[in-house]
PDB file of C-alpha atoms and ligand atoms in Angstrom:
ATOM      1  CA  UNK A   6    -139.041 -10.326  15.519  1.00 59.00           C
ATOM      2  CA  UNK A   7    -135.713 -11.684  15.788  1.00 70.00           C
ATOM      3  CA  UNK A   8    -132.382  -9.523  16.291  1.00 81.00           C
ATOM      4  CA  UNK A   9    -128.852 -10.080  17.238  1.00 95.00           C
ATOM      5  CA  UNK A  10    -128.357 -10.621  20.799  1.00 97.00           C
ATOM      6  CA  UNK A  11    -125.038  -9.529  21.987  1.00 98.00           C
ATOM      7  CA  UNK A  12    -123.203 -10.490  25.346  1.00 98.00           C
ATOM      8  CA  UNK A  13    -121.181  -8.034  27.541  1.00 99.00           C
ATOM      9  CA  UNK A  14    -119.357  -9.809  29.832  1.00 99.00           C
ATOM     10  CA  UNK A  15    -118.485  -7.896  33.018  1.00 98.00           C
ATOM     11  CA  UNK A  16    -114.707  -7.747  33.652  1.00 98.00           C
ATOM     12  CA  UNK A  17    -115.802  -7.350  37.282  1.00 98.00           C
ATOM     13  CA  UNK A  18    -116.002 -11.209  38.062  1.00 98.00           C
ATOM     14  CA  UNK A  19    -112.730 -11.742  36.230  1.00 98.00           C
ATOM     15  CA  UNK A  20    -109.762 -12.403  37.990  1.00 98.00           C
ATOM     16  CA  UNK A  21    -108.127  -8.849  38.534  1.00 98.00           C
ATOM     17  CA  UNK A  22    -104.459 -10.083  38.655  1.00 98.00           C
ATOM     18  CA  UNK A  23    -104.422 -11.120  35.041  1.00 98.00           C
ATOM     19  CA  UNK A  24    -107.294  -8.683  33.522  1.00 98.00           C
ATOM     20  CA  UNK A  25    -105.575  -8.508  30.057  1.00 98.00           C
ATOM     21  CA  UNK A  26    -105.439 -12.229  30.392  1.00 98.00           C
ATOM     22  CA  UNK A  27    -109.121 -12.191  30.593  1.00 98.00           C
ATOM     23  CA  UNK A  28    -109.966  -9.878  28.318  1.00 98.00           C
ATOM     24  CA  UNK A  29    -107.925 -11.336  25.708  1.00 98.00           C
ATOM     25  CA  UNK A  30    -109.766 -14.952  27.050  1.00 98.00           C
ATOM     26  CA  UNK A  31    -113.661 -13.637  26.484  1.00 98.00           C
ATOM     27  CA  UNK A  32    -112.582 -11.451  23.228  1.00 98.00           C
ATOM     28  CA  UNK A  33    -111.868 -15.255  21.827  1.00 98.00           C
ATOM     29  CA  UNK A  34    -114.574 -16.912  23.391  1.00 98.00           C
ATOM     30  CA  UNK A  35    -117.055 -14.609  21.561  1.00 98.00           C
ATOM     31  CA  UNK A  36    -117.512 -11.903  23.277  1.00 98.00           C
ATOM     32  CA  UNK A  37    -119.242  -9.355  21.366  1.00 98.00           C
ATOM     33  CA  UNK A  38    -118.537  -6.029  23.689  1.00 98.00           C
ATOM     34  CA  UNK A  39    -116.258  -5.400  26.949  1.00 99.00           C
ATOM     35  CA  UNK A  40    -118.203  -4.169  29.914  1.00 99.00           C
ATOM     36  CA  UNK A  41    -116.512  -2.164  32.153  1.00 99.00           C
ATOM     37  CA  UNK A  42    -118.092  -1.169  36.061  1.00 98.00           C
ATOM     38  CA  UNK A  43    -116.743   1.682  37.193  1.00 98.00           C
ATOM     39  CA  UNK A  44    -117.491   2.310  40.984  1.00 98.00           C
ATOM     40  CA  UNK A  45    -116.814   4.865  43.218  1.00 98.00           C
ATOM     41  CA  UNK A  46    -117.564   3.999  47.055  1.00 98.00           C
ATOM     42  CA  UNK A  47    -120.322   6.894  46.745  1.00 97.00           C
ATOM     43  CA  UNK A  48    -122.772   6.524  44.095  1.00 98.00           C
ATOM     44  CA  UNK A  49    -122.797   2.691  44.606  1.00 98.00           C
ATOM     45  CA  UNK A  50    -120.726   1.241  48.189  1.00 98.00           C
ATOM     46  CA  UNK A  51    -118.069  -0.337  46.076  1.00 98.00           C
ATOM     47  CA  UNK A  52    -115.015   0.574  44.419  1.00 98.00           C
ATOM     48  CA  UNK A  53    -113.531  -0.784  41.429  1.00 98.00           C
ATOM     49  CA  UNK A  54    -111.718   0.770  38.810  1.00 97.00           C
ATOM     50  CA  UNK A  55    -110.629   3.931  36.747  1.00 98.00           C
ATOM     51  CA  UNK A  56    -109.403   5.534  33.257  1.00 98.00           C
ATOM     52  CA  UNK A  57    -106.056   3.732  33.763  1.00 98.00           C
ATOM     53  CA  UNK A  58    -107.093   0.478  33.510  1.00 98.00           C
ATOM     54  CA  UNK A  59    -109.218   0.601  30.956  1.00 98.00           C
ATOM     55  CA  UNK A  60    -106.427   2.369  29.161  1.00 98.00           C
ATOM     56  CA  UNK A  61    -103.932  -0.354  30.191  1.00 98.00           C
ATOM     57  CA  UNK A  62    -106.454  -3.093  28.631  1.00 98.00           C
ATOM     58  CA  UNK A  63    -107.395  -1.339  25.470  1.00 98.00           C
ATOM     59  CA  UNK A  64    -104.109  -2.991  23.295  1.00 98.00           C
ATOM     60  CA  UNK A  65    -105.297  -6.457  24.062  1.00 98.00           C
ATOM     61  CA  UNK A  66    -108.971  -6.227  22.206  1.00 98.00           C
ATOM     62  CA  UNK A  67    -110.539  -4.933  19.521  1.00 98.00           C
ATOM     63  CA  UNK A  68    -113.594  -5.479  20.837  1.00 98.00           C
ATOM     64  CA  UNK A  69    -116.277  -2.272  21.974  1.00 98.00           C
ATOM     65  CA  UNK A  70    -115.755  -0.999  25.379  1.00 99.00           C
ATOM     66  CA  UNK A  71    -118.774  -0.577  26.951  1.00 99.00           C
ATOM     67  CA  UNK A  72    -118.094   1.522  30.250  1.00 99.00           C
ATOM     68  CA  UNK A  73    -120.829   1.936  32.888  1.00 99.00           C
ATOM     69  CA  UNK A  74    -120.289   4.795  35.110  1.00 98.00           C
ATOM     70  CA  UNK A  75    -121.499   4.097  38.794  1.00 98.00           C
ATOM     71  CA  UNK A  76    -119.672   7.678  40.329  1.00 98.00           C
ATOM     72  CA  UNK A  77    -121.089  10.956  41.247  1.00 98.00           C
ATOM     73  CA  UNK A  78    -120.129  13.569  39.949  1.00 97.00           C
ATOM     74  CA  UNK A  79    -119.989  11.994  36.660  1.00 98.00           C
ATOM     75  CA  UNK A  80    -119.249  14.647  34.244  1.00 98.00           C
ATOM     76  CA  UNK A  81    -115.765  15.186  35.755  1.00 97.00           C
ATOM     77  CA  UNK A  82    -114.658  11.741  34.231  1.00 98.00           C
ATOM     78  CA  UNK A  83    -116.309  11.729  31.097  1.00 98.00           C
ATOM     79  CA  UNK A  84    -113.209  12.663  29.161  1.00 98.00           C
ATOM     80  CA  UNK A  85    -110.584  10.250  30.973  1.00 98.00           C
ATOM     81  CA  UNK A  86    -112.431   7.110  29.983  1.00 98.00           C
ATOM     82  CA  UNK A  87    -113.164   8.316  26.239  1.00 98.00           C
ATOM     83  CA  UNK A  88    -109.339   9.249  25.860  1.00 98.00           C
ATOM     84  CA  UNK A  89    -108.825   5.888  27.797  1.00 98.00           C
ATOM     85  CA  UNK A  90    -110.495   3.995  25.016  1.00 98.00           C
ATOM     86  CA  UNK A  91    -114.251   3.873  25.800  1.00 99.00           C
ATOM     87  CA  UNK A  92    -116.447   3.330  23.030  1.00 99.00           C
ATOM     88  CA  UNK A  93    -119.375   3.807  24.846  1.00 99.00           C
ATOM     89  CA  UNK A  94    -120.010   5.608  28.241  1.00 99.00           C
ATOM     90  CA  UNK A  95    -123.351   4.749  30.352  1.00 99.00           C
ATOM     91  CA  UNK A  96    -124.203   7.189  33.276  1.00 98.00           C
ATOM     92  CA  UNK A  97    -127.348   6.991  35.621  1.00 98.00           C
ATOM     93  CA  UNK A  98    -129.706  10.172  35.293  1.00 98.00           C
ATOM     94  CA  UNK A  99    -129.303  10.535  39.393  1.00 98.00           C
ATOM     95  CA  UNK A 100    -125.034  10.704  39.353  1.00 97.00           C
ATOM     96  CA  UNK A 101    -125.693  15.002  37.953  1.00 94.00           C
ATOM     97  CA  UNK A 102    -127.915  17.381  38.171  1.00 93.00           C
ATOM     98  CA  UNK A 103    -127.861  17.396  34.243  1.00 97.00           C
ATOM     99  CA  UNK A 104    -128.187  14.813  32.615  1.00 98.00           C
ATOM    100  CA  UNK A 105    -129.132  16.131  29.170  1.00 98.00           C
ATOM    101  CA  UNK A 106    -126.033  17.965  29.090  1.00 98.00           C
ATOM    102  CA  UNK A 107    -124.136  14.345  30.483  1.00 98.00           C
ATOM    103  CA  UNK A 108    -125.496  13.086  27.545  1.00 98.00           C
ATOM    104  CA  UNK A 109    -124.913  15.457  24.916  1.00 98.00           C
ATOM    105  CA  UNK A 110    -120.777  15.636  26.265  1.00 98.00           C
ATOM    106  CA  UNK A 111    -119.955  11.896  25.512  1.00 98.00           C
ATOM    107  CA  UNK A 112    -121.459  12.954  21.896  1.00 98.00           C
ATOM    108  CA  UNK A 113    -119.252  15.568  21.701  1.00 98.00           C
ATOM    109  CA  UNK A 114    -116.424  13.378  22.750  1.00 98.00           C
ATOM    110  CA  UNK A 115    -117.279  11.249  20.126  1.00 98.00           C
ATOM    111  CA  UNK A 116    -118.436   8.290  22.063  1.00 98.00           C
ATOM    112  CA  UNK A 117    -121.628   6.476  22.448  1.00 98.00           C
ATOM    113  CA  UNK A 118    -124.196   7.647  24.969  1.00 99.00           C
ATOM    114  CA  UNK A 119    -126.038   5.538  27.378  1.00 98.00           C
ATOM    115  CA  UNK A 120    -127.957   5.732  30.105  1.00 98.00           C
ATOM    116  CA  UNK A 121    -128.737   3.390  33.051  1.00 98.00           C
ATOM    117  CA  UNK A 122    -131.835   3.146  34.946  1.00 98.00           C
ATOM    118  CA  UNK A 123    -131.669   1.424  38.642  1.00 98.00           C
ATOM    119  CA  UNK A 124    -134.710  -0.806  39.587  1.00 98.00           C
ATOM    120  CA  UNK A 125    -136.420   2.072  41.081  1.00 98.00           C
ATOM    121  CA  UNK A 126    -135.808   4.380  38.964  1.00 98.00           C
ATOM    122  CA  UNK A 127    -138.956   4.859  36.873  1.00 97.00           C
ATOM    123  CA  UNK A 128    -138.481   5.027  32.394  1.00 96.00           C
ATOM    124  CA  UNK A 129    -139.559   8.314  31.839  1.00 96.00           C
ATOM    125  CA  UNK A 130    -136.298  10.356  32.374  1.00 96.00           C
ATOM    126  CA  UNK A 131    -135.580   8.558  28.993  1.00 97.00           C
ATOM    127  CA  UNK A 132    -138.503  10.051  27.052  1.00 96.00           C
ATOM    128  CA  UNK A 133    -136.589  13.255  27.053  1.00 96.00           C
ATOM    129  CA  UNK A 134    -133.144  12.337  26.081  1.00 98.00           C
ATOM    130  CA  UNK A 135    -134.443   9.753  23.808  1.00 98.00           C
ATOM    131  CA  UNK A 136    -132.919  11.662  20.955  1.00 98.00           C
ATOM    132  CA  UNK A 137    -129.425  11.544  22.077  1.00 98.00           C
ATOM    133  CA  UNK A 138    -129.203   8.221  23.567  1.00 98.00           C
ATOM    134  CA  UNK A 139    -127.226   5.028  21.412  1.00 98.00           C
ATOM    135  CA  UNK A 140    -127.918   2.676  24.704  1.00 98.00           C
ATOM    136  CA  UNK A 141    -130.543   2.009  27.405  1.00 98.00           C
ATOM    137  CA  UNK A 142    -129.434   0.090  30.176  1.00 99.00           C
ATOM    138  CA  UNK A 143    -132.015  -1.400  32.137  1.00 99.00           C
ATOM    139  CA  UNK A 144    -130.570  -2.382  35.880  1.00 99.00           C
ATOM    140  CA  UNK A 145    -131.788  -6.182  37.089  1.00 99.00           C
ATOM    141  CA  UNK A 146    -130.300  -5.610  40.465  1.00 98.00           C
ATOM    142  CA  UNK A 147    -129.235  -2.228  42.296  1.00 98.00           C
ATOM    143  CA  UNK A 148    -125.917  -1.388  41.673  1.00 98.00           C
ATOM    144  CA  UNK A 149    -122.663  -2.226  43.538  1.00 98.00           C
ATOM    145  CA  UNK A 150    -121.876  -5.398  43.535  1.00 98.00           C
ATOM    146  CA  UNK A 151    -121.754  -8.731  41.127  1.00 98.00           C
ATOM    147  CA  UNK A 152    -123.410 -12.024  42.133  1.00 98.00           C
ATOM    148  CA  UNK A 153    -127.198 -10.619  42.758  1.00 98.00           C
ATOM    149  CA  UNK A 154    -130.294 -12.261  41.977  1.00 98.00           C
ATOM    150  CA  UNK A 155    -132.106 -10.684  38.805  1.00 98.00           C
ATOM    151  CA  UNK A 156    -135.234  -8.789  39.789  1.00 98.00           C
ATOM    152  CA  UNK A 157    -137.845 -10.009  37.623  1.00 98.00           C
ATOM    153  CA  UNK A 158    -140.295  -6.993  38.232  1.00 98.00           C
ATOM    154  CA  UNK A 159    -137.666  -5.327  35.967  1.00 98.00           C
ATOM    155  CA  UNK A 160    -138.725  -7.548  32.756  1.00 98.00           C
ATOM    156  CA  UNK A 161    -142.252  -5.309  32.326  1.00 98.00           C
ATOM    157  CA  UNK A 162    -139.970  -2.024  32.517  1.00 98.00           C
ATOM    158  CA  UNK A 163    -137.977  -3.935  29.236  1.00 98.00           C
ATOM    159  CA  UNK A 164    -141.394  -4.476  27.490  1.00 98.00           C
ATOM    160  CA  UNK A 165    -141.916  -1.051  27.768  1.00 98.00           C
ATOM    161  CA  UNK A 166    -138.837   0.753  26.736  1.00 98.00           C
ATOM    162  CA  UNK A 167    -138.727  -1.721  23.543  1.00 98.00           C
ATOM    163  CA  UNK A 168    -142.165  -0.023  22.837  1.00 98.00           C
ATOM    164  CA  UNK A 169    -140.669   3.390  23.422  1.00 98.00           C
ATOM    165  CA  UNK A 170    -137.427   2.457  21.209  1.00 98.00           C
ATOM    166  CA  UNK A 171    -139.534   0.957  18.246  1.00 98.00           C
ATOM    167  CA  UNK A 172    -141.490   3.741  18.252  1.00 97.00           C
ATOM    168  CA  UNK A 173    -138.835   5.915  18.019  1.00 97.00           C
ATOM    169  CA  UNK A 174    -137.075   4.683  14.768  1.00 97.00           C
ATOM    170  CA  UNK A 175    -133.604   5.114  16.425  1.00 97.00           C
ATOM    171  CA  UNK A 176    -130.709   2.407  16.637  1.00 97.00           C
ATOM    172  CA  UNK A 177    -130.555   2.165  20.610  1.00 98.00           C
ATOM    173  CA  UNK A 178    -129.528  -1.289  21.767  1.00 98.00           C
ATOM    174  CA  UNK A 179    -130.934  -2.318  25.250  1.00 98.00           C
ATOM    175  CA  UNK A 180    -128.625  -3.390  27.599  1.00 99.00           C
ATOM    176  CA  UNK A 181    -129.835  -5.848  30.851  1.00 98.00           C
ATOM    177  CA  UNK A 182    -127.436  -5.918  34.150  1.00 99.00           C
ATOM    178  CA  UNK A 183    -127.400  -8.104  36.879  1.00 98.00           C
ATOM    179  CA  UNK A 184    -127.762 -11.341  37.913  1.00 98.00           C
ATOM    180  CA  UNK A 185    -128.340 -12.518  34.443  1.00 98.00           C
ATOM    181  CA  UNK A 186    -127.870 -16.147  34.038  1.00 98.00           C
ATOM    182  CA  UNK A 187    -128.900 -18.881  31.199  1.00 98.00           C
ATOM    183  CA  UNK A 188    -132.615 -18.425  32.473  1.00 98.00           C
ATOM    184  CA  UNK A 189    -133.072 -15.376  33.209  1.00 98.00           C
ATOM    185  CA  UNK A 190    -131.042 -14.271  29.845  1.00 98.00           C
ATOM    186  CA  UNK A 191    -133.939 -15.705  27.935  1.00 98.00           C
ATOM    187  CA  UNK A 192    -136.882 -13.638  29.422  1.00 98.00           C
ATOM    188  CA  UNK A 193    -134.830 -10.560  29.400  1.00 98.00           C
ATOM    189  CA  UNK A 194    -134.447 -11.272  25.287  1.00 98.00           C
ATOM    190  CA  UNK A 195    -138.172 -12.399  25.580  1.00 98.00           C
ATOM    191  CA  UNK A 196    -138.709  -8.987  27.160  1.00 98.00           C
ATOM    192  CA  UNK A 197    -136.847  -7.343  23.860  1.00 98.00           C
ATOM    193  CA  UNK A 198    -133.622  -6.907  25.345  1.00 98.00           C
ATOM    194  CA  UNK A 199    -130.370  -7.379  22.987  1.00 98.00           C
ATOM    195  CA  UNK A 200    -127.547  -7.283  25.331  1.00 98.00           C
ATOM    196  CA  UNK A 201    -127.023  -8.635  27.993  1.00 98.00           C
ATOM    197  CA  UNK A 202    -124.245  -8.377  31.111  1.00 99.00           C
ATOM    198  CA  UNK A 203    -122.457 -10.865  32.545  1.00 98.00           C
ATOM    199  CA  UNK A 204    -120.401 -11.098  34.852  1.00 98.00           C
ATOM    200  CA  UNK A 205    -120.904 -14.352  37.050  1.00 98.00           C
ATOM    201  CA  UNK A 206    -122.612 -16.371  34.369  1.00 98.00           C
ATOM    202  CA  UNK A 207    -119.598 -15.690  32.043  1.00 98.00           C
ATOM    203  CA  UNK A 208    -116.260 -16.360  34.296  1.00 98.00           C
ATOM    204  CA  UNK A 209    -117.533 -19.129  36.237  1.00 98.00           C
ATOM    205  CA  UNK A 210    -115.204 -22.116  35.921  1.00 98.00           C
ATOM    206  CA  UNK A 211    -112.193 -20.206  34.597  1.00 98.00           C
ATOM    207  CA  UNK A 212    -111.123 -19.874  30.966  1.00 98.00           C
ATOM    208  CA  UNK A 213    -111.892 -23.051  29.382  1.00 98.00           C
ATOM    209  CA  UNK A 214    -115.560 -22.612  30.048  1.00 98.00           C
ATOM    210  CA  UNK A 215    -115.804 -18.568  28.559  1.00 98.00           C
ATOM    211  CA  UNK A 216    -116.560 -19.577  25.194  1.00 98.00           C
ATOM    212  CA  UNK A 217    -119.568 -22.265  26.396  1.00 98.00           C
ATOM    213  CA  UNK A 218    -120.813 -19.601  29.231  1.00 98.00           C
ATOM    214  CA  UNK A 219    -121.191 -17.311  26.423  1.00 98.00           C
ATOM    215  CA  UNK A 220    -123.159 -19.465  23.636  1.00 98.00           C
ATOM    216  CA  UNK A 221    -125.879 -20.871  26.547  1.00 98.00           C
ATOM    217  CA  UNK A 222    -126.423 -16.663  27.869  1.00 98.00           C
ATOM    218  CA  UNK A 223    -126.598 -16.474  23.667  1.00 96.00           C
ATOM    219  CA  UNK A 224    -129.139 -19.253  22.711  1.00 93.00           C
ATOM    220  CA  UNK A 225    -130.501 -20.785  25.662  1.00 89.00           C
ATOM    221  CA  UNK A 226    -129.015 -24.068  27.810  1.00 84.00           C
TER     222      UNK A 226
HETATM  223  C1  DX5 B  17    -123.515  -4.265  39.107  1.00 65.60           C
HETATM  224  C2  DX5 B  17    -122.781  -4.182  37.784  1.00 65.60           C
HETATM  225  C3  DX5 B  17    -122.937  -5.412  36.960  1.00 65.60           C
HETATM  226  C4  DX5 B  17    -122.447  -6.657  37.632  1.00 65.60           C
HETATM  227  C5  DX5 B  17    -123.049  -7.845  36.974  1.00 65.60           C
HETATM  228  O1  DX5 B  17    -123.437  -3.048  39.742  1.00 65.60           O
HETATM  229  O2  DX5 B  17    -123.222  -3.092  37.017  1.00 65.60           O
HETATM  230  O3  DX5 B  17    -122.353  -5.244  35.686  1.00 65.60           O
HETATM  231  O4  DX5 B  17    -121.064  -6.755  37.610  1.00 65.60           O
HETATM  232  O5  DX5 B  17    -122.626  -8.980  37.661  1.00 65.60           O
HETATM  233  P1  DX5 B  17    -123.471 -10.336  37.629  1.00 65.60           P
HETATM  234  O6  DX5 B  17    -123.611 -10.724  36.197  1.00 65.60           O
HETATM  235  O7  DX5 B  17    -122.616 -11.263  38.417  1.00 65.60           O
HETATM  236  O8  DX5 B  17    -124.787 -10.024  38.280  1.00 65.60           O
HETATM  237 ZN1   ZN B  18    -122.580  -2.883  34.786  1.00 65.60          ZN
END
């Protein structure tokens, strides 16, 4: 079966002195959503950014936000990045002690839910919140940082939650991140992925190479 693939580039490889520059730059170059890494120097041992500045770039795009929450405690924060703009809002199950109740407060905020599993974190957390989950995010490399090599024993954990998503009859896109690149993009879609992050493979060589970074992660070199 063939379905729409969409790409996510990660603003965290973009030059951080002219993000709404950026932004504006991957919105034209085909960009289908905006993903945003929000670290905290304690879930994951980096830190990035917060509500304001994904406030401060929601004029320049029309384009879905797609905010992944790396911070403990998450629940805190929920509110700041859906009033910021958010469209959707990815947690990991470990950043609460709740995370049915994570889940079911971005629906309440009106946003869409998703939730992120690291690569040892094993799928069936998501068996139970199945239900109230718009987005699965499958982790190719442990979070923190951009520039890591994908972690292929991660593509069988995509085979299966595309089983457990078919099966379900729900509209749940799954979402691959880290160290995706023009080759590994194509077994994560062969895996039944349908977006993908990018951070490294998309900003590398500055502007005028966005919009071709984007079609190869798309369609293949
Ligand atoms: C890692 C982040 C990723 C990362 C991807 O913790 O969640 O989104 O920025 O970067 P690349 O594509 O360079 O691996
Ligand atoms: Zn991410």
């Amino acid at each position: 079966m063939t379905r729409d693939i969409l790409i996510a580039p990660s603003i965290l490889s973009a030059d951080f002195a002219a993000l709404g520059a950026e932004v504006r730059a991957i919105d034209a170059a085909g960009a289908d959503y905006i993903h945003v890494d929000v670290m905290d120097g304690h879930f994951v041992p980096n830190i990035t950014i917060g509500p304001g500045v994904v406030k401060a770039l929601r004029p320049h795009t029309e384009k879905v936000f797609d905010v992944h929450l790396m911070i403990s405690p998450v629940d805190l924060f929920i509110e700041d990045f859906v009033t910021a703009g958010a469209d959707i809002v990815t947690i990991h199950p470990e950043a609460g002690a709740h995370v049915h109740r994570t889940l079911q407060l971005i629906k309440a905020l009106g946003a869409k839910a998703g939730i992120s599993l690291n690569p040892g974190t094993p799928i069936d957390v998501v068996d139970q919140v199945i239900d109230l989950v718009d987005l699965i995010l499958v982790m190719t490399v442990n979070p923190g940082f951009g520039g890591q090599a994908f972690i292929a024993s991660q593509l069988p954990k995509i085979e299966a939650l595309r089983t457990r998503i078919d099966a379900s009859g729900r509209d749940i896109r799954l979402e691959v991140d880290g160290g995706v690149n023009v080759e590994t993009a194509q077994q994560a879609i062969a895996a039944g992925a349908d977006v993908l992050v990018a951070g490294t493979a998309t900003f590398t060589g500055g502007p005028d190479r966005y919009a071709e970074n984007i079609r190869r992660l798309r369609t293949g070199p």
